[in-house]
DNA sequence: TTTGAAAGTATTTAGGA
DNA sequence: TCCTAAATACTTTCAAA
């Protein structure tokens, strides 16, 4: 399904999604048309789902990143709780997890004050949520992709 | 520092980093050259840090995503422990956090067996680590960017 | 599946408003 | 700072191997 050339193309684009197919082609001894064909195939098969610009959240004013573990009143409340969390733009990731928490979310806000308001006024008021644990991130020293 | 046009450009590229500057220019009533200049400025000022292809980890064979909270022997062990974690390609994110854990990592592996091996043979053997808590993710229903 | 060639676009630079 | 215009480079299609 995915051969070595596909992997090379993924590796190239995962580090810099705006690199030209021409350049990647040259590096791998194939024609630009081939790179184009391979990328289209990986898009169609769902291996490639998109391309995101990476921005420095701090420079956009988001100084606080944190993780919140959520314990629900009942396990079956998951879809409702999730829908309510999705409506909060500060919630940038949500995971449905096993273990002590049912839902585990990543939140990015401008300040500790904003975090407190978000937690108290928008998250802890969600009926389906029983309690939350917050983990504030001070640094994000590793951030990278899986190996293709 | 960042004006409205910059934000529009970021919004466009954050959802699809391969969109053409020409198209973004047209949408915002400016010339392609202006978009180019703005992007270069945001790269130089560090607002834009790169562009990543998004891939479906499951289709690359990474079926298991999990979070591991790490408690260190001593707080000062952080740099050493981090360096050892960085050497493990399965560790795709690391956060230095306040609260019950010192380091909080995201791990992507091919199977639960691989997770077990990674935990026992590569992570729990790190001298500086006292103990770990693992949280397995079954789904990732929300995954998006902050608002610029 | 890959390619070369052609057509269509896009990027990037530079000069001038 | 932004634009237009021009040069260069890239992408994408397609017919053939």
XYZ file of C-alpha atoms (C1' of nucleotides) in Angstrom:
330
model
C 0.000 0.000 0.000
C 2.735 2.485 0.901
C 6.126 1.941 -0.655
C 9.470 3.498 -0.056
C 8.989 6.408 -2.433
C 5.713 7.257 -0.714
C 7.529 7.281 2.601
C 10.229 9.572 1.255
C 7.596 11.960 -0.037
C 5.771 11.899 3.298
C 8.983 12.500 5.196
C 9.761 15.494 2.998
C 6.312 17.031 3.291
C 5.836 16.248 6.963
C 8.813 18.441 7.787
C 7.827 21.151 5.330
C 4.460 20.914 3.672
C 5.276 23.720 1.262
C 8.274 22.099 -0.363
C 7.875 21.796 -4.112
C 7.163 18.484 -5.761
C 9.918 19.362 -8.214
C 12.520 19.470 -5.467
C 11.291 16.284 -3.813
C 11.300 14.594 -7.230
C 14.897 15.564 -7.848
C 16.013 14.274 -4.466
C 14.460 10.920 -5.174
C 15.412 10.528 -8.810
C 11.872 10.571 -10.186
C 9.881 13.059 -12.230
C 7.731 15.789 -10.683
C 4.724 14.140 -12.293
C 5.364 10.995 -10.292
C 5.501 12.886 -7.019
C 2.252 14.547 -7.978
C 0.599 11.211 -8.772
C 1.809 9.666 -5.505
C 0.597 12.582 -3.391
C -2.832 12.492 -5.059
C -3.082 8.777 -4.383
C -2.171 9.219 -0.733
C -4.774 11.966 -0.445
C -7.428 9.750 -1.960
C -6.551 6.778 0.187
C -6.712 8.963 3.294
C -3.066 8.701 4.297
C -2.639 12.429 3.750
C -5.417 14.351 5.458
C -4.239 17.905 4.945
C -1.478 20.382 5.589
C -1.292 22.768 8.467
C 0.704 25.905 8.941
C 2.536 25.791 12.220
C 2.387 28.960 14.255
C 3.956 29.967 17.509
C 0.928 30.142 19.805
C 2.757 32.396 22.262
C 3.328 34.987 19.585
C -0.375 34.971 18.894
C -0.946 35.733 22.554
C -1.753 32.242 23.776
C 0.568 32.038 26.737
C -1.045 29.162 28.572
C -1.372 25.591 27.377
C -2.893 23.031 29.631
C -4.410 19.610 29.776
C -7.618 18.889 31.594
C -8.698 15.414 32.624
C -12.474 15.177 32.799
C -14.496 12.747 34.887
C -18.096 12.417 33.728
C -21.188 11.795 35.844
C -21.893 8.741 33.714
C -19.907 7.102 30.935
C -22.906 7.478 28.612
C -22.714 11.257 28.890
C -19.718 11.301 26.585
C -21.390 12.515 23.357
C -23.235 15.372 25.064
C -20.204 16.517 26.992
C -18.083 16.366 23.874
C -20.521 18.486 21.887
C -20.431 21.149 24.586
C -16.634 21.111 24.655
C -16.477 21.404 20.891
C -18.330 24.701 21.134
C -15.403 26.169 23.101
C -12.704 27.329 20.663
C -10.079 27.216 23.422
C -10.381 23.424 23.419
C -7.947 22.470 20.661
C -7.798 18.717 21.230
C -10.027 16.149 22.835
C -9.303 12.492 23.444
C -11.639 9.806 24.598
C -9.535 7.818 27.002
C -9.418 4.791 29.240
C -8.265 5.158 32.811
C -9.156 7.691 35.428
C -10.576 10.212 32.951
C -13.236 9.761 30.313
C -12.225 12.776 28.283
C -8.866 14.391 28.158
C -8.573 17.806 26.520
C -5.887 20.263 25.554
C -6.737 23.899 26.071
C -4.942 27.029 24.886
C -5.746 30.382 26.455
C -4.231 33.843 26.704
C -3.635 33.915 30.453
C -4.122 32.106 33.728
C -7.089 34.382 34.331
C -8.659 33.227 31.100
C -7.984 29.640 32.103
C -9.717 30.141 35.411
C -12.724 31.745 33.766
C -12.894 29.021 31.136
C -12.719 26.295 33.747
C -15.212 27.774 36.173
C -17.650 29.481 33.828
C -17.613 27.256 30.764
C -16.323 23.805 31.596
C -17.282 22.994 35.161
C -20.822 24.192 34.487
C -21.336 21.435 31.925
C -23.957 19.171 33.541
C -22.416 15.933 32.363
C -19.050 16.746 33.936
C -18.495 15.579 37.482
C -14.984 16.878 38.094
C -11.783 17.981 36.372
C -8.049 17.861 36.975
C -5.833 20.490 35.420
C -2.232 20.149 34.350
C -0.526 23.340 33.271
C 2.205 23.074 30.659
C 5.188 25.356 31.122
C 7.143 24.192 28.090
C 6.697 21.956 25.094
C 10.253 20.760 24.446
C 9.344 17.890 22.085
C 6.838 18.246 19.256
C 7.244 16.113 16.174
C 5.601 13.617 13.875
C 5.528 9.865 13.811
C 7.931 8.177 11.414
C 6.131 7.252 8.220
C 2.594 43.605 15.019
C -0.059 41.393 13.444
C -2.846 43.099 11.591
C -6.064 41.872 10.144
C -4.626 40.844 6.792
C -1.972 38.794 8.571
C -4.707 37.059 10.518
C -6.651 36.284 7.362
C -3.541 34.820 5.778
C -2.837 32.733 8.859
C -6.407 31.504 8.977
C -6.196 30.447 5.339
C -2.882 28.654 5.675
C -3.612 27.096 9.052
C -6.458 25.149 7.489
C -4.544 24.337 4.337
C -0.873 25.137 4.220
C -0.658 24.378 0.493
C -3.184 26.950 -0.642
C -1.697 29.328 -3.155
C -0.807 32.865 -2.219
C -2.583 33.928 -5.407
C -5.882 32.524 -4.187
C -5.507 33.986 -0.708
C -4.612 37.320 -2.285
C -7.753 37.322 -4.391
C -9.966 36.505 -1.409
C -8.574 39.444 0.475
C -8.383 41.968 -2.313
C -4.606 42.315 -2.326
C -1.878 41.259 -4.730
C -0.075 37.918 -4.522
C 3.132 39.842 -3.875
C 1.633 41.322 -0.728
C 0.681 37.913 0.610
C 4.198 36.754 -0.122
C 5.728 39.697 1.734
C 3.423 39.193 4.721
C 4.206 35.490 4.977
C 7.954 36.156 4.798
C 7.639 38.738 7.559
C 5.695 36.366 9.764
C 8.315 33.687 9.181
C 11.090 36.065 10.129
C 9.326 37.318 13.219
C 8.709 33.749 14.328
C 4.923 33.776 14.135
C 5.030 31.137 11.414
C 7.314 28.308 12.419
C 6.715 25.889 9.561
C 4.150 23.844 7.703
C 3.344 20.254 8.403
C 1.641 17.672 6.297
C -1.101 16.009 8.268
C -1.230 12.271 7.986
C -3.610 9.687 9.339
C -1.420 7.909 11.899
C -3.658 4.826 11.875
C -3.111 4.381 8.150
C 0.608 4.463 8.776
C 0.109 1.639 11.248
C 0.149 3.641 14.466
C -2.969 2.286 16.108
C -2.288 3.340 19.660
C -1.998 6.884 20.973
C -1.481 7.467 24.623
C -0.438 9.979 27.199
C 2.013 9.172 29.954
C 2.392 11.244 33.094
C 5.900 10.958 34.479
C 6.968 11.479 38.066
C 10.697 12.087 38.465
C 12.949 11.035 41.316
C 13.925 14.691 41.732
C 12.698 17.841 40.018
C 16.265 18.612 38.933
C 16.387 15.424 36.871
C 14.233 17.031 34.225
C 16.902 17.805 31.576
C 18.430 14.326 31.724
C 15.098 12.550 31.612
C 13.986 14.730 28.717
C 17.097 13.965 26.700
C 16.480 10.242 27.134
C 12.854 10.599 26.082
C 13.853 12.607 23.033
C 15.870 9.637 21.838
C 12.661 7.591 21.581
C 10.931 8.340 18.257
C 7.620 7.070 19.631
C 7.517 10.079 21.944
C 5.921 12.697 19.702
C 5.224 15.388 22.298
C 6.624 16.276 25.685
C 5.379 18.923 28.082
C 6.997 20.157 31.224
C 4.080 20.545 33.598
C 3.002 21.683 37.026
C 0.889 19.407 39.154
C 1.207 15.742 39.891
C 3.546 15.042 36.958
C 6.809 16.695 36.012
C 6.752 15.572 32.414
C 3.754 14.675 30.381
C 4.314 12.945 27.045
C 2.299 11.803 24.073
C 3.315 8.499 22.575
C 2.294 6.863 19.303
C 2.928 3.161 18.772
C 1.783 0.391 16.472
C 0.097 -1.812 19.063
C -0.596 -2.331 22.735
C 2.271 -4.810 22.740
C 4.604 -2.129 21.453
C 3.308 0.230 24.116
C 4.015 -2.301 26.820
C 7.531 -2.898 25.537
C 8.194 0.826 25.205
C 6.984 1.479 28.729
C 8.777 -1.372 30.407
C 11.955 -1.606 28.375
C 12.597 1.983 27.340
C 10.773 4.392 29.630
C 10.554 2.836 33.080
C 14.247 1.927 32.912
C 15.224 5.595 32.752
C 16.987 6.201 36.069
C 15.555 9.640 36.650
C 11.967 8.394 36.345
C 10.290 7.306 39.535
C 6.895 6.253 38.196
C 4.468 6.682 35.320
C 0.721 6.795 34.729
C -0.645 5.811 31.361
C -3.790 7.075 29.685
C -4.767 5.327 26.479
C -6.622 7.347 23.864
C -9.377 5.543 21.993
C -10.452 8.451 19.830
C -9.365 11.978 19.026
C -12.672 13.663 18.200
C -11.398 17.268 18.381
C -8.145 18.394 16.793
C -7.798 21.958 15.619
C -5.795 25.137 15.842
C -6.082 28.167 18.019
C -7.777 31.197 16.496
C -5.165 33.619 15.170
C 3.088 3.304 -13.163
C 6.169 6.351 -14.946
C 7.544 9.816 -18.049
C 8.428 14.007 -21.119
C 6.352 17.790 -23.014
C 2.938 21.347 -23.103
C -0.277 24.297 -21.035
C -1.733 26.604 -17.246
C -0.576 28.655 -12.692
C 2.094 30.380 -9.055
C 6.046 32.570 -6.900
C 9.235 35.975 -6.513
C 11.832 40.053 -7.683
C 12.236 44.836 -8.818
C 10.852 49.506 -9.991
C 7.560 52.952 -9.356
C 3.234 55.081 -7.106
C 3.771 49.697 2.248
C 1.558 48.175 -1.811
C 1.139 47.501 -6.607
C 2.078 46.059 -11.581
C 4.791 43.661 -14.576
C 8.208 40.444 -15.931
C 11.073 36.492 -15.237
C 11.484 32.196 -13.260
C 9.713 28.148 -11.395
C 6.137 24.923 -10.298
C 1.977 22.039 -11.065
C -0.908 19.431 -13.614
C -2.609 17.056 -17.607
C -2.120 13.799 -21.156
C -0.473 10.620 -24.543
C 2.973 7.234 -25.018
C 6.254 3.796 -23.303
